[in-house]
Structures are given as structure tokens and as C-alpha cells.
């Protein structure tokens, strides 16, 4: 990887992961005159990851020569053909990690959490060799490359039971896909049920034509709720047989770049006591790009930096016309790029915050009350005393009180594309939580989804079989050129709706019944995850999204909250089936399905949920 600048290391290889004098608030944030002392070893917290430490490098604007010279930043249709393959080698395995001091049997990639950074230029190919080293008799795995279109490479999307089969323990699979979008930090993660919340996630940055001016790129800032239980235990709680709806798991903490605060007095688990925060460095008068990613399981994250303004320049993989705000909300799977001007004194230090708010029963957005509502990191200016905690106060709107994204009127793409005013198909879909007699499941469009890892839907379709089980929840939209979805939510919790294979136009959102009005009809927001707000039977909420059917395949469309998709809030879009039938799936993909089939004859997977995350 090519890095252009490495920040000065004041605590070599370490975050402000340390013991602090002074008392802690109910959220674990130090109060009073707290000082840093005796830092813990980074390897005990997150393995070999440098994210959140002074050793984390600034990112370049491109790798090598910029292959887009002469291509305007607004022209998203002219992807350069670089002929370059960026190669990575990943080992997925177990390790003892303690992001907030509490030790957990976590799942890591190359020995670290968060996982390694993937970098490429727009138009490059990315090759990732994945070794499943989780041990025999344990999990299969896949990796999903979140937000990429996977045009003509859908079998590399990494969704088990849809486009591929899991990689059995002890086996290796090589992913090869195009860096077909640019400009936004995006996470890759496992789409198998327990790996993601267990730690198997990491950032990916694809460099492209400049869309805004700044001095330094701080790189990815990953925001995540955190659970001390293993993910299988969490899903068991959600999928326990019950007539009445069950509360989802209660998160134990909130993290920024894999660091969080926790009071060891609150657990009987092995725990390293002390304060633990990620650190960043600002230089007065400079502008910094921050690539925000919500890599969590459920919680919305409201991000802010005390006393600083955020200039939003991109949502997901779409550059937008810049606007300013004091804070920005990201649902699970969403990415937002912001520019922050370092306008404080050279000796200052301020808190960076990610707030998840309370649960829905207390006026918040999460299904259950988090044990810690706020994660903090520290921004040290160039002459700041790094042995003393900040004393800055939060911005007035730093707490999460609104379960939605910024208004659609404010988020117009830099490069306008007008959608078809009269799409060939309009599908009205209801999101419901219903009991099937034994379990509480989520239904999307009248059906709850369940994956069959041994029968990948894409393989079945290419083979000419278009007869699907009800649980596959396949919507065949034929060869129609455009599809509009009007989605209603009657449940008092939000749903971040993610579509694979497309950047969907977000035409409208609101409460009640959609009246046909489109926000910014000449240039509506485009992104691959949009937040559907909480609703009720009496007053449902809605979003209206639209796509062009220009990417043949079988594409997932689902809620990105772990407990919702695990309980079936998912559908499969069959797009241009005649073209899908002409695809030639690589032999290596078919071989992996044969290996998985043989593996499951010896080891029957304990699939208590839908099988997807």
C-alpha cells in the first residue's frame, strides 16, 4: 500500500488507551482533571490494527499516477481502464480481543480488528485471497464488498445462498472484482451470521477524481455498537420461540475505530480497567477529510466534533453538493465523507463523539437501551498536552434524538441524473413483524426470507431454473427498464434499507401515504443505504426509491440491522433473467459450492436464523 504521510507518533503504536485520574460519568467518560498514564499495549486491544492511533497514516489522493487525468469529477460514467490488479491476502480466524478492555473471543482478519485497509484507484481490479482459518467444525464464511456495483461479477458479491456458497473451514477462495465506484470509505464485512458482530469487518477506500478541497485525509473512522457476547448468543436471544415480540440484545458499548470506554466493575468477564480512546491529530488552519462508516449491528450513530463544523461532501459512494452541519447521522452500512476545518488553537484538544441515544421505549432509535450511549475519541492539536483529557463541551445537537438522515432537499448529488418519471413497474411493499406460530419474524413484501447455503440462487438461475421456494422471497422484475419501490414501515423502529448492485434514487420520504411528490425531481439523492424512519399502524412512514435495471443479476434488498435481516427482512430482486441465464459463473465458484455441500454432510450448520447479516 502506498501512504503519503505518517502522523507524528507521540505514543508509538498506542492510542490513548490508558488509566485516567478522576471519576467517570455514567457513560464512562472521564470527569474532572483526568490525566493519561500507563498506556496498555495496543496488541491486547485490537491486535495489529493502527486505526485510532497516532501511527495511523494519512491517506493519499491516489496510488501512483492518477488514472483519471482529464476525466471531470462529475463524470461517473467514464471509468478508466487501469489494467491494475491490487492484491490482498486475508486470513479469517479467532483471537482474543478487547476493544473496550473487556476480553472477547472475537473474529479477526489478519490478526486485527478492525480489519486491514483495502486501497485502490477507480477502475482498478481488486483481488482478495480469503483463507477460512476458523477451525474445522465451525463457521463457513464469505466477505461482501459493500456498495460496489459488481457489474458482470455478481458471483463475487459475497452473499451466501444468493450469489455464492460459504467458504468451508480450512478452504481458500479468491475474490476478483472491479473498483467501479470511488470517493467514499466503505466497509467490507462477512455476510455470514455471526462473523460481522464478532469483529470480521474493515475499511475500503477507492480513490477517484477530486470533488472537494482539503489538506489531509485522516482516512476511515469506523463507528460501531459493541457486544460482549458472541453473535450466536445474541441471535439466539432474538430467535427464541415466543408468542410475544422480544427485545433485541442490549449493546454493551460504542466504539470509534475499535476503541471504547468501559468500567470493569460492570462485568464479571476478564477486563483491563482504564480509559480507552482513539486519538487523532489536527494542525491549526488545515482542512481534514474524515471518512465515516457505521460498521455496527443495530445502532444509528450521530457523529460530531466539539466546536467544529462538518462539511458533508459524499453519502455512500455518491459525491454531493457540499453543505454544512454540526453533526451527521449514519445508519448501519451508511458512509458519509466530511471535511473539518481545524479552527481551534494549537494547544487545544477536543472530544470527537458518536452518540447512539436511548432505546425506542425511552424516545430513542435502538430496539433496546444501550448500556453506553456515547463513544468518544480525542482530537489533539499540534501543541496540545497529550497527557491531559479535553474539557470541551458537546455541540447543542450532539445527542441522537431524530431517527432519520439529513433532509433529502440538502443532499443533492454533484453529478445530476434524472430518473424516469414513469417507471415500468411500481412495487408497494410493507415491512411487518409477525409471529408464525413459534417465532417472531420480519416480513418484507409479504414473506420472511431464509437462505439455503447449499443452493445459491444465482447458480440455480443461470442453470435455467426459475422456480424458487417461498422463503427465497424472489421478486422477478423481468426485463423492464425501471422499477420503483414504495416501502411502508408500521413498526416503531427505523430500518436502514440497503440495495446491492445499485445506487438507488431516493425520491421521497415521510409519514402517512405517499402523495406522489418527488423531492428534487431533476437530481434526487442517490445512495445504496437509506434510512426508513420509525412508524406505527396509525401513522406509517415511507421511503420511495427507484432503480434502472441495468445490472443483470439476483440482488439483495434488505434492512441492515442485524436482528432484522437475521429474522427475514430481506428480498431478492431478479433483474433481467434472460441476461442472467447467459452468465458464465467461474468454475472456482461452482467448486466452492461442491466443497460446502460436502462439508455440510459432515457438519450440519446450526442455522437458527435467516442465515444473513
Coordinates of C-alpha atoms in Angstrom, one line a residue:
X1 CA 0.0 0.0 0.0
X2 CA 1.2 3.5 -0.8
X3 CA 0.9 6.0 2.0
X4 CA 1.8 9.6 1.6
X5 CA 2.2 10.8 5.2
X6 CA 2.5 9.3 8.6
X7 CA 1.4 11.3 11.6
X8 CA 4.0 12.1 14.3
X9 CA 3.8 9.3 16.9
X10 CA 3.7 10.7 20.4
X11 CA 2.7 7.3 21.8
X12 CA 4.3 4.9 19.4
X13 CA 1.8 2.4 18.2
X14 CA -0.6 3.2 21.0
X15 CA -3.9 5.0 21.4
X16 CA -4.8 7.0 24.5
X17 CA -5.6 3.5 25.9
X18 CA -4.7 4.2 29.5
X19 CA -5.5 4.8 33.1
X20 CA -7.0 8.1 33.9
X21 CA -7.2 10.0 37.1
X22 CA -10.6 11.3 38.0
X23 CA -14.1 9.8 38.0
X24 CA -16.2 8.5 35.1
X25 CA -19.7 9.6 34.1
X26 CA -22.5 7.1 33.6
X27 CA -21.3 6.7 30.0
X28 CA -17.7 6.1 31.1
X29 CA -16.4 9.5 30.0
X30 CA -13.8 10.8 32.5
X31 CA -14.9 13.8 34.6
X32 CA -12.7 16.3 36.4
X33 CA -9.0 16.7 36.0
X34 CA -8.1 13.4 34.4
X35 CA -4.6 12.6 33.2
X36 CA -3.2 9.9 30.9
X37 CA -0.9 7.4 32.5
X38 CA 0.5 3.9 31.8
X39 CA -0.9 3.0 28.3
X40 CA -2.0 -0.6 27.6
X41 CA -0.4 -2.5 24.8
X42 CA -2.4 -2.0 21.5
X43 CA -1.9 -5.6 20.7
X44 CA -4.1 -6.6 23.7
X45 CA -6.9 -4.3 22.4
X46 CA -7.2 -4.7 18.7
X47 CA -4.4 -6.9 17.5
X48 CA -2.1 -5.3 14.9
X49 CA -4.6 -2.6 13.8
X50 CA -3.2 1.0 13.7
X51 CA -6.6 2.7 13.3
X52 CA -7.3 5.1 16.1
X53 CA -3.6 5.5 17.0
X54 CA -1.0 8.2 16.2
X55 CA 0.6 5.6 13.9
X56 CA -2.4 5.6 11.6
X57 CA -1.2 7.2 8.3
X58 CA -2.9 10.0 6.4
X59 CA -4.2 8.7 3.1
X60 CA -3.1 9.8 -0.4
X61 CA -5.3 11.2 -3.1
X62 CA -4.4 8.3 -5.4
X63 CA -2.0 5.4 -5.7
X64 CA 0.8 6.1 -8.3
X65 CA -0.3 8.2 -11.2
X66 CA -3.9 9.4 -11.2
X67 CA -5.6 7.4 -14.0
X68 CA -8.5 9.8 -14.2
X69 CA -6.5 12.8 -15.6
X70 CA -8.8 14.6 -18.0
X71 CA -11.9 13.0 -16.5
X72 CA -14.1 15.5 -14.8
X73 CA -15.1 14.7 -11.2
X74 CA -18.8 14.8 -12.2
X75 CA -18.5 12.2 -14.9
X76 CA -19.3 8.9 -13.2
X77 CA -19.8 7.0 -16.4
X78 CA -16.3 7.1 -17.8
X79 CA -14.4 4.7 -15.6
X80 CA -10.7 4.4 -16.5
X81 CA -9.4 1.1 -17.6
X82 CA -6.2 1.0 -15.5
X83 CA -5.2 -2.6 -16.1
X84 CA -4.0 -2.7 -12.5
X85 CA -4.8 -5.5 -10.0
X86 CA -4.5 -4.7 -6.3
X87 CA -3.8 -7.9 -4.4
X88 CA -4.6 -8.7 -0.8
X89 CA -4.3 -11.8 1.3
X90 CA -6.7 -12.3 4.2
X91 CA -6.8 -14.9 7.0
X92 CA -10.1 -15.1 8.9
X93 CA -9.5 -16.5 12.4
X94 CA -10.3 -16.3 16.0
X95 CA -8.4 -14.2 18.5
X96 CA -8.8 -12.7 22.0
X97 CA -9.6 -9.0 21.5
X98 CA -10.6 -6.3 24.0
X99 CA -11.6 -3.1 22.1
X100 CA -13.1 -1.6 25.3
X101 CA -11.0 -3.5 27.8
X102 CA -13.4 -6.5 28.0
X103 CA -11.9 -9.6 26.5
X104 CA -13.9 -11.4 23.8
X105 CA -13.4 -14.5 21.7
X106 CA -13.6 -12.4 18.5
X107 CA -13.1 -13.0 14.8
X108 CA -10.3 -11.1 13.2
X109 CA -8.8 -10.6 9.7
X110 CA -5.0 -10.9 9.6
X111 CA -5.0 -10.8 13.4
X112 CA -6.6 -7.4 13.8
X113 CA -9.9 -5.7 14.5
X114 CA -10.8 -3.6 12.6
X115 CA -9.5 -5.4 9.6
X116 CA -6.8 -4.2 7.2
X117 CA -7.5 -1.3 4.9
X118 CA -8.1 -2.1 1.2
X119 CA -7.0 0.7 -1.2
X120 CA -7.4 1.0 -4.9
X121 CA -7.8 3.6 -7.7
X122 CA -11.1 3.9 -9.5
X123 CA -11.0 1.4 -12.4
X124 CA -8.5 -1.0 -10.8
X125 CA -9.3 -4.6 -10.1
X126 CA -9.1 -5.8 -6.6
X127 CA -8.1 -9.4 -5.8
X128 CA -8.6 -10.7 -2.3
X129 CA -7.5 -14.2 -1.3
X130 CA -9.5 -15.3 1.7
X131 CA -8.4 -18.2 3.9
X132 CA -11.0 -19.6 6.3
X133 CA -8.9 -20.4 9.4
X134 CA -11.8 -20.6 11.9
X135 CA -11.2 -24.2 12.5
X136 CA -12.9 -27.4 11.5
X137 CA -16.5 -27.9 12.7
X138 CA -17.0 -24.1 12.9
X139 CA -18.3 -21.4 10.6
X140 CA -18.2 -21.1 6.9
X141 CA -17.5 -17.5 5.7
X142 CA -17.9 -15.1 2.9
X143 CA -16.8 -11.5 2.5
X144 CA -19.0 -8.9 1.0
X145 CA -17.7 -5.7 -0.7
X146 CA -20.3 -3.2 0.5
X147 CA -21.6 -0.7 -2.0
X148 CA -19.7 -1.8 -5.1
X149 CA -22.0 -2.5 -8.1
X150 CA -20.3 -5.8 -9.2
X151 CA -21.4 -5.3 -12.8
X152 CA -20.8 -8.6 -14.6
X153 CA -19.2 -10.0 -11.4
X154 CA -22.2 -10.6 -9.2
X155 CA -20.8 -14.0 -8.1
X156 CA -18.2 -12.0 -6.2
X157 CA -20.7 -10.1 -4.1
X158 CA -20.2 -12.5 -1.2
X159 CA -23.8 -13.2 -0.1
X160 CA -24.1 -16.9 0.8
X161 CA -27.1 -18.6 -0.6
X162 CA -27.7 -15.9 -3.2
X163 CA -24.6 -15.4 -5.4
X164 CA -22.2 -17.9 -3.8
X165 CA -21.7 -20.6 -1.2
X166 CA -19.7 -20.2 2.0
X167 CA -16.0 -20.9 2.2
X168 CA -15.7 -24.0 4.4
X169 CA -13.2 -24.1 7.3
X170 CA -9.7 -24.8 6.0
X171 CA -10.5 -23.7 2.4
X172 CA -9.5 -20.7 0.4
X173 CA -11.4 -18.6 -2.1
X174 CA -10.1 -15.8 -4.4
X175 CA -12.4 -12.8 -4.9
X176 CA -11.8 -10.6 -8.0
X177 CA -13.9 -7.5 -8.6
X178 CA -13.7 -4.0 -10.1
X179 CA -13.3 -0.8 -8.1
X180 CA -16.3 0.5 -10.0
X181 CA -17.2 3.4 -7.7
X182 CA -15.0 5.9 -5.9
X183 CA -14.7 8.6 -3.3
X184 CA -16.2 7.1 -0.2
X185 CA -14.9 5.0 2.6
X186 CA -16.8 1.7 2.7
X187 CA -16.6 -1.4 4.8
X188 CA -16.1 -4.9 3.7
X189 CA -17.6 -7.5 6.1
X190 CA -18.8 -11.0 6.4
X191 CA -22.4 -11.7 5.4
X192 CA -22.4 -14.9 7.4
X193 CA -24.4 -14.6 10.6
X194 CA -22.0 -14.3 13.5
X195 CA -18.8 -13.1 11.9
X196 CA -19.7 -9.4 11.4
X197 CA -20.7 -8.5 15.0
X198 CA -17.8 -10.7 16.1
X199 CA -15.2 -8.4 14.5
X200 CA -14.8 -9.5 10.9
X201 CA -15.1 -6.1 9.3
X202 CA -12.7 -3.5 7.9
X203 CA -12.5 -0.4 5.7
X204 CA -12.1 0.0 1.9
X205 CA -11.1 3.3 0.2
X206 CA -11.2 3.8 -3.6
X207 CA -9.5 6.9 -4.8
X208 CA -11.1 8.9 -7.6
X209 CA -11.3 12.4 -9.2
X210 CA -11.3 15.2 -6.6
X211 CA -14.7 16.6 -5.6
X212 CA -13.6 19.0 -2.8
X213 CA -10.5 20.7 -1.5
X214 CA -8.8 19.6 1.7
X215 CA -5.2 19.3 3.1
X216 CA -5.1 15.9 4.7
X217 CA -7.2 12.7 4.5
X218 CA -7.5 11.2 8.0
X219 CA -8.9 8.0 6.5
X220 CA -11.7 5.8 7.7
X221 CA -13.4 6.4 11.1
X222 CA -15.4 3.4 11.9
X223 CA -18.4 3.8 14.3
X224 CA -19.8 0.7 15.9
X225 CA -22.0 -0.5 18.7
X226 CA -20.3 -3.4 20.5
X227 CA -21.5 -6.5 22.2
X228 CA -19.5 -8.6 24.7
X229 CA -21.5 -11.8 23.9
X230 CA -20.7 -13.7 20.8
X231 CA -23.0 -13.1 17.9
X232 CA -24.6 -16.6 18.0
X233 CA -25.6 -16.0 21.6
X234 CA -27.2 -12.6 20.5
X235 CA -29.1 -14.2 17.7
X236 CA -30.4 -17.0 20.0
X237 CA -32.0 -14.3 22.1
X238 CA -33.8 -12.8 19.1
X239 CA -34.8 -16.2 17.6
X240 CA -36.0 -17.8 20.9
X241 CA -39.5 -19.2 20.4
X242 CA -42.0 -16.7 21.7
X243 CA -45.6 -15.6 21.1
X244 CA -44.8 -12.1 22.2
X245 CA -42.2 -9.8 20.5
X246 CA -38.8 -10.0 22.1
X247 CA -36.4 -7.1 22.8
X248 CA -33.2 -7.2 20.7
X249 CA -29.9 -7.6 22.5
X250 CA -28.6 -4.7 24.6
X251 CA -25.3 -3.3 23.3
X252 CA -22.6 -3.1 25.9
X253 CA -20.6 -0.3 24.4
X254 CA -20.0 2.0 21.5
X255 CA -16.6 2.2 19.6
X256 CA -14.7 4.7 17.4
X257 CA -12.1 2.9 15.3
X258 CA -12.2 -0.1 17.5
X259 CA -11.7 1.7 20.9
X260 CA -14.3 2.3 23.6
X261 CA -14.6 3.1 27.3
X262 CA -15.9 0.5 29.8
X263 CA -15.9 0.3 33.6
X264 CA -14.6 -3.1 34.5
X265 CA -16.8 -3.0 37.7
X266 CA -19.8 -3.6 35.4
X267 CA -18.7 -7.0 34.2
X268 CA -17.5 -10.4 35.5
X269 CA -15.7 -11.0 32.3
X270 CA -11.9 -10.6 32.0
X271 CA -11.3 -6.9 31.7
X272 CA -8.4 -4.4 31.5
X273 CA -9.5 -1.5 33.6
X274 CA -8.8 2.1 32.4
X275 CA -9.8 4.6 29.8
X276 CA -9.5 3.7 26.2
X277 CA -10.0 6.2 23.3
X278 CA -8.9 6.6 19.7
X279 CA -6.7 9.6 19.0
X280 CA -6.3 12.0 16.0
X281 CA -4.1 14.9 15.3
X282 CA -5.1 18.3 13.8
X283 CA -2.9 21.2 12.7
X284 CA -4.5 24.6 13.1
X285 CA -5.7 26.2 9.9
X286 CA -5.7 22.9 7.9
X287 CA -8.7 21.1 6.4
X288 CA -9.2 17.3 7.0
X289 CA -11.2 14.7 5.2
X290 CA -12.9 12.2 7.5
X291 CA -14.4 9.0 6.0
X292 CA -17.2 8.0 8.4
X293 CA -18.6 4.4 8.3
X294 CA -21.2 2.8 10.6
X295 CA -20.0 -0.7 10.9
X296 CA -22.3 -1.7 13.7
X297 CA -25.1 -4.3 14.2
X298 CA -28.0 -2.1 15.0
X299 CA -27.5 1.4 16.4
X300 CA -27.7 4.7 14.5
X301 CA -24.6 6.8 15.1
X302 CA -24.7 10.6 15.4
X303 CA -21.2 12.0 14.8
X304 CA -19.8 15.3 15.9
X305 CA -16.6 17.1 17.0
X306 CA -17.0 19.6 19.8
X307 CA -16.8 23.2 18.5
X308 CA -16.3 22.2 14.9
X309 CA -18.5 22.3 11.7
X310 CA -18.8 19.4 9.3
X311 CA -18.9 20.0 5.6
X312 CA -20.6 16.9 4.1
X313 CA -19.2 16.0 0.6
X314 CA -20.4 12.5 0.0
X315 CA -23.0 9.9 1.0
X316 CA -22.1 6.3 0.5
X317 CA -20.3 6.2 -2.9
X318 CA -22.0 9.4 -4.3
X319 CA -20.3 12.8 -4.1
X320 CA -22.8 15.5 -3.3
X321 CA -23.0 19.3 -3.4
X322 CA -21.4 20.3 -0.1
X323 CA -23.5 21.5 2.9
X324 CA -22.6 22.3 6.5
X325 CA -23.9 20.9 9.7
X326 CA -22.7 20.4 13.3
X327 CA -23.5 16.7 13.3
X328 CA -24.4 13.9 10.9
X329 CA -26.4 10.7 11.5
X330 CA -25.3 7.3 9.9
X331 CA -27.4 4.2 10.0
X332 CA -25.7 0.7 9.8
X333 CA -24.0 0.3 6.5
X334 CA -24.0 4.1 5.6
X335 CA -20.9 6.1 4.9
X336 CA -20.6 9.9 4.9
X337 CA -17.4 11.8 4.0
X338 CA -17.0 15.2 5.7
X339 CA -14.4 17.9 5.7
X340 CA -13.5 19.6 9.0
X341 CA -11.5 22.8 9.3
X342 CA -9.1 22.8 12.2
X343 CA -10.2 26.2 13.6
X344 CA -9.1 25.8 17.3
X345 CA -5.9 27.0 19.0
X346 CA -2.7 24.9 18.5
X347 CA -2.7 23.9 22.2
X348 CA -6.4 22.7 22.2
X349 CA -7.8 19.2 22.5
X350 CA -11.4 18.4 21.9
X351 CA -13.7 15.4 22.0
X352 CA -14.9 13.6 18.9
X353 CA -18.3 11.9 19.7
X354 CA -20.5 9.1 18.3
X355 CA -23.9 9.1 20.1
X356 CA -26.5 6.3 19.8
X357 CA -29.1 7.6 22.1
X358 CA -31.6 5.6 24.2
X359 CA -33.9 2.8 23.1
X360 CA -37.3 3.2 21.4
X361 CA -39.1 2.8 24.7
X362 CA -37.3 5.9 26.0
X363 CA -37.7 8.1 23.0
X364 CA -34.7 6.8 21.0
X365 CA -33.9 4.8 17.9
X366 CA -32.4 1.5 19.1
X367 CA -34.6 -1.5 19.8
X368 CA -33.2 -1.7 23.4
X369 CA -31.5 0.7 25.7
X370 CA -27.7 0.7 25.1
X371 CA -25.6 0.4 28.2
X372 CA -23.3 3.1 26.8
X373 CA -24.8 5.8 24.6
X374 CA -21.7 7.6 23.6
X375 CA -18.3 6.8 22.2
X376 CA -15.5 9.4 22.4
X377 CA -12.2 9.9 20.7
X378 CA -9.7 12.7 21.2
X379 CA -8.6 15.3 18.6
X380 CA -5.2 16.8 19.7
X381 CA -4.0 19.9 18.1
X382 CA -0.3 20.2 17.2
X383 CA 0.9 21.7 20.5
X384 CA -1.7 20.1 22.8
X385 CA -0.6 18.4 26.0
X386 CA -1.4 14.7 25.2
X387 CA -1.3 13.8 28.9
X388 CA -4.4 15.7 29.7
X389 CA -8.0 14.9 28.7
X390 CA -10.1 17.5 26.8
X391 CA -12.5 19.8 28.6
X392 CA -14.6 20.7 25.6
X393 CA -18.4 20.6 25.6
X394 CA -20.6 18.8 23.1
X395 CA -22.3 20.7 20.3
X396 CA -26.0 21.5 21.1
X397 CA -27.3 18.8 18.8
X398 CA -24.7 16.1 19.5
X399 CA -27.2 13.7 21.1
X400 CA -29.2 11.4 18.8
X401 CA -32.9 12.4 19.0
X402 CA -34.1 12.0 15.4
X403 CA -34.1 8.6 13.7
X404 CA -33.5 9.8 10.2
X405 CA -30.9 11.0 7.8
X406 CA -30.4 14.7 6.8
X407 CA -33.3 16.1 4.7
X408 CA -33.4 15.0 1.1
X409 CA -33.5 18.6 -0.1
X410 CA -30.0 19.1 1.3
X411 CA -28.4 16.0 -0.2
X412 CA -28.2 16.5 -4.0
X413 CA -25.6 14.6 -6.0
X414 CA -22.7 16.5 -7.5
X415 CA -23.4 14.8 -10.8
X416 CA -27.2 15.0 -11.6
X417 CA -29.1 12.1 -13.1
X418 CA -32.8 12.4 -13.6
X419 CA -34.8 9.2 -13.0
X420 CA -37.6 8.0 -15.2
X421 CA -40.8 9.9 -14.3
X422 CA -42.9 6.9 -15.3
X423 CA -41.2 3.7 -14.3
X424 CA -42.4 0.5 -15.9
X425 CA -43.0 -1.2 -12.5
X426 CA -44.1 0.2 -9.2
X427 CA -43.9 -2.2 -6.2
X428 CA -45.6 -1.2 -3.0
X429 CA -44.1 -3.2 -0.1
X430 CA -45.0 -3.4 3.6
X431 CA -42.5 -4.1 6.4
X432 CA -44.1 -6.2 9.2
X433 CA -43.1 -8.1 12.3
X434 CA -45.4 -11.1 12.6
X435 CA -45.5 -14.3 14.6
X436 CA -45.5 -17.5 12.5
X437 CA -46.9 -19.6 15.4
X438 CA -43.5 -20.2 17.1
X439 CA -41.2 -17.3 16.3
X440 CA -41.3 -13.5 15.7
X441 CA -40.1 -12.9 12.1
X442 CA -39.8 -9.9 9.9
X443 CA -41.7 -9.9 6.6
X444 CA -40.8 -7.8 3.5
X445 CA -43.4 -7.7 0.8
X446 CA -45.5 -10.4 2.5
X447 CA -42.7 -13.0 3.0
X448 CA -40.0 -13.7 5.5
X449 CA -36.6 -14.8 4.0
X450 CA -34.4 -17.7 4.8
X451 CA -31.2 -18.6 3.0
X452 CA -30.2 -22.0 1.7
X453 CA -26.4 -22.0 1.7
X454 CA -26.3 -25.2 -0.4
X455 CA -28.4 -23.8 -3.2
X456 CA -27.1 -20.4 -4.3
X457 CA -29.9 -18.7 -6.2
X458 CA -27.7 -17.2 -8.9
X459 CA -26.3 -20.7 -9.7
X460 CA -29.8 -22.0 -9.9
X461 CA -31.0 -19.2 -12.2
X462 CA -28.0 -19.5 -14.5
X463 CA -28.9 -23.2 -14.8
X464 CA -32.3 -22.2 -16.1
X465 CA -34.4 -23.0 -13.0
X466 CA -36.6 -20.0 -12.2
X467 CA -38.8 -21.9 -9.7
X468 CA -37.9 -20.6 -6.2
X469 CA -39.0 -21.5 -2.7
X470 CA -41.3 -19.0 -0.9
X471 CA -38.5 -18.5 1.6
X472 CA -36.2 -17.2 -1.1
X473 CA -38.6 -14.2 -1.5
X474 CA -37.6 -13.6 -5.1
X475 CA -39.2 -10.7 -7.0
X476 CA -38.8 -11.3 -10.7
X477 CA -38.9 -7.8 -12.4
X478 CA -38.2 -9.3 -15.8
X479 CA -36.5 -7.1 -18.4
X480 CA -38.4 -3.9 -17.5
X481 CA -36.2 -0.8 -17.7
X482 CA -37.0 0.8 -14.4
X483 CA -38.5 -0.2 -11.0
X484 CA -39.9 2.0 -8.3
X485 CA -40.4 0.8 -4.7
X486 CA -42.8 2.4 -2.3
X487 CA -41.9 0.9 1.2
X488 CA -44.0 1.4 4.3
X489 CA -42.9 0.8 7.9
X490 CA -45.5 0.4 10.6
X491 CA -43.0 -0.6 13.4
X492 CA -41.7 1.9 16.0
X493 CA -38.0 1.4 15.0
X494 CA -36.0 2.5 11.9
X495 CA -34.8 0.4 9.1
X496 CA -31.6 1.2 7.1
X497 CA -32.6 -0.2 3.7
X498 CA -29.6 -1.4 1.6
X499 CA -29.7 -2.4 -2.1
X500 CA -27.0 -4.4 -3.7
X501 CA -25.9 -3.8 -7.3
X502 CA -27.3 -0.3 -7.5
X503 CA -27.2 3.3 -6.3
X504 CA -30.9 3.8 -5.8
X505 CA -32.6 7.2 -6.3
X506 CA -34.3 8.2 -3.1
X507 CA -37.3 10.1 -4.4
X508 CA -39.3 10.8 -1.2
X509 CA -39.7 10.0 2.5
X510 CA -42.3 10.9 5.0
X511 CA -45.3 9.8 7.1
X512 CA -48.7 8.6 6.1
X513 CA -49.4 7.7 2.5
X514 CA -47.1 8.9 -0.2
X515 CA -48.8 11.6 -2.4
X516 CA -46.6 11.2 -5.4
X517 CA -44.4 14.2 -4.7
X518 CA -40.7 13.7 -5.5
X519 CA -38.0 15.7 -3.7
X520 CA -35.5 17.3 -6.2
X521 CA -37.0 15.5 -9.2
X522 CA -34.2 16.6 -11.6
X523 CA -31.5 15.4 -9.2
X524 CA -32.7 13.3 -6.3
X525 CA -30.3 11.8 -3.8
X526 CA -28.6 8.5 -4.8
X527 CA -27.1 6.1 -2.4
X528 CA -27.1 2.3 -1.6
X529 CA -28.4 2.6 2.0
X530 CA -31.2 4.9 3.1
X531 CA -32.9 5.2 6.5
X532 CA -36.6 4.4 6.8
X533 CA -37.9 6.1 9.9
X534 CA -40.0 4.6 12.7
X535 CA -43.7 4.3 12.1
X536 CA -46.9 2.9 13.5
X537 CA -50.1 1.3 12.3
X538 CA -51.9 4.6 12.6
X539 CA -49.1 6.6 11.0
X540 CA -46.8 4.6 8.8
X541 CA -43.6 6.0 7.4
X542 CA -42.4 5.5 3.9
X543 CA -39.4 5.9 1.5
X544 CA -39.7 5.8 -2.3
X545 CA -36.7 4.6 -4.2
X546 CA -36.1 3.8 -7.8
X547 CA -33.5 1.9 -10.0
X548 CA -32.7 1.4 -13.6
X549 CA -32.5 -2.3 -14.4
X550 CA -29.1 -2.0 -15.9
X551 CA -27.2 -4.7 -13.9
X552 CA -28.5 -8.2 -14.6
X553 CA -28.3 -10.4 -11.5
X554 CA -30.0 -11.5 -8.3
X555 CA -29.6 -8.6 -6.0
X556 CA -30.4 -8.5 -2.2
X557 CA -32.6 -5.7 -0.9
X558 CA -32.7 -5.7 2.9
X559 CA -32.7 -4.0 6.2
X560 CA -29.1 -3.6 7.5
X561 CA -30.0 -4.1 11.2
X562 CA -28.5 -7.5 12.2
X563 CA -31.6 -8.7 14.2
X564 CA -34.0 -7.7 11.4
X565 CA -32.2 -9.3 8.4
X566 CA -31.5 -12.4 10.6
X567 CA -35.2 -12.7 11.2
X568 CA -36.0 -12.4 7.5
X569 CA -36.3 -8.7 6.5
X570 CA -34.9 -9.3 3.0
X571 CA -36.0 -9.9 -0.6
X572 CA -34.1 -11.0 -3.7
X573 CA -34.5 -8.9 -6.9
X574 CA -34.2 -11.0 -10.1
X575 CA -33.1 -8.4 -12.7
X576 CA -33.2 -9.2 -16.4
X577 CA -33.4 -13.0 -16.1
X578 CA -32.8 -13.6 -19.8
X579 CA -29.4 -11.9 -19.4
X580 CA -28.7 -13.8 -16.2
X581 CA -29.2 -17.1 -17.9
X582 CA -26.4 -16.2 -20.3
X583 CA -23.9 -15.6 -17.5
X584 CA -21.0 -18.0 -17.0
X585 CA -20.2 -18.4 -13.4
X586 CA -16.5 -19.2 -12.8
X587 CA -15.6 -22.8 -12.1
X588 CA -14.0 -21.8 -8.8
X589 CA -17.3 -20.5 -7.5
X590 CA -19.0 -23.8 -8.5
X591 CA -16.2 -25.8 -6.9
X592 CA -16.7 -23.9 -3.6
X593 CA -20.4 -24.9 -3.6
X594 CA -19.3 -28.5 -4.1
X595 CA -16.9 -28.2 -1.2
X596 CA -19.5 -26.6 1.0
X597 CA -22.0 -29.3 0.1
X598 CA -19.5 -32.0 1.1
X599 CA -18.6 -30.1 4.3
X600 CA -22.3 -29.9 5.4
X601 CA -22.8 -33.6 5.0
X602 CA -20.2 -34.0 7.8
X603 CA -21.1 -30.9 9.8
X604 CA -24.7 -29.8 9.8
X605 CA -24.9 -26.0 10.2
X606 CA -26.9 -24.8 13.2
X607 CA -28.9 -22.2 11.2
X608 CA -31.3 -20.7 13.7
X609 CA -31.9 -17.5 11.7
X610 CA -32.3 -16.4 8.1
X611 CA -28.6 -17.0 7.7
X612 CA -27.7 -13.5 6.6
X613 CA -26.4 -10.5 8.4

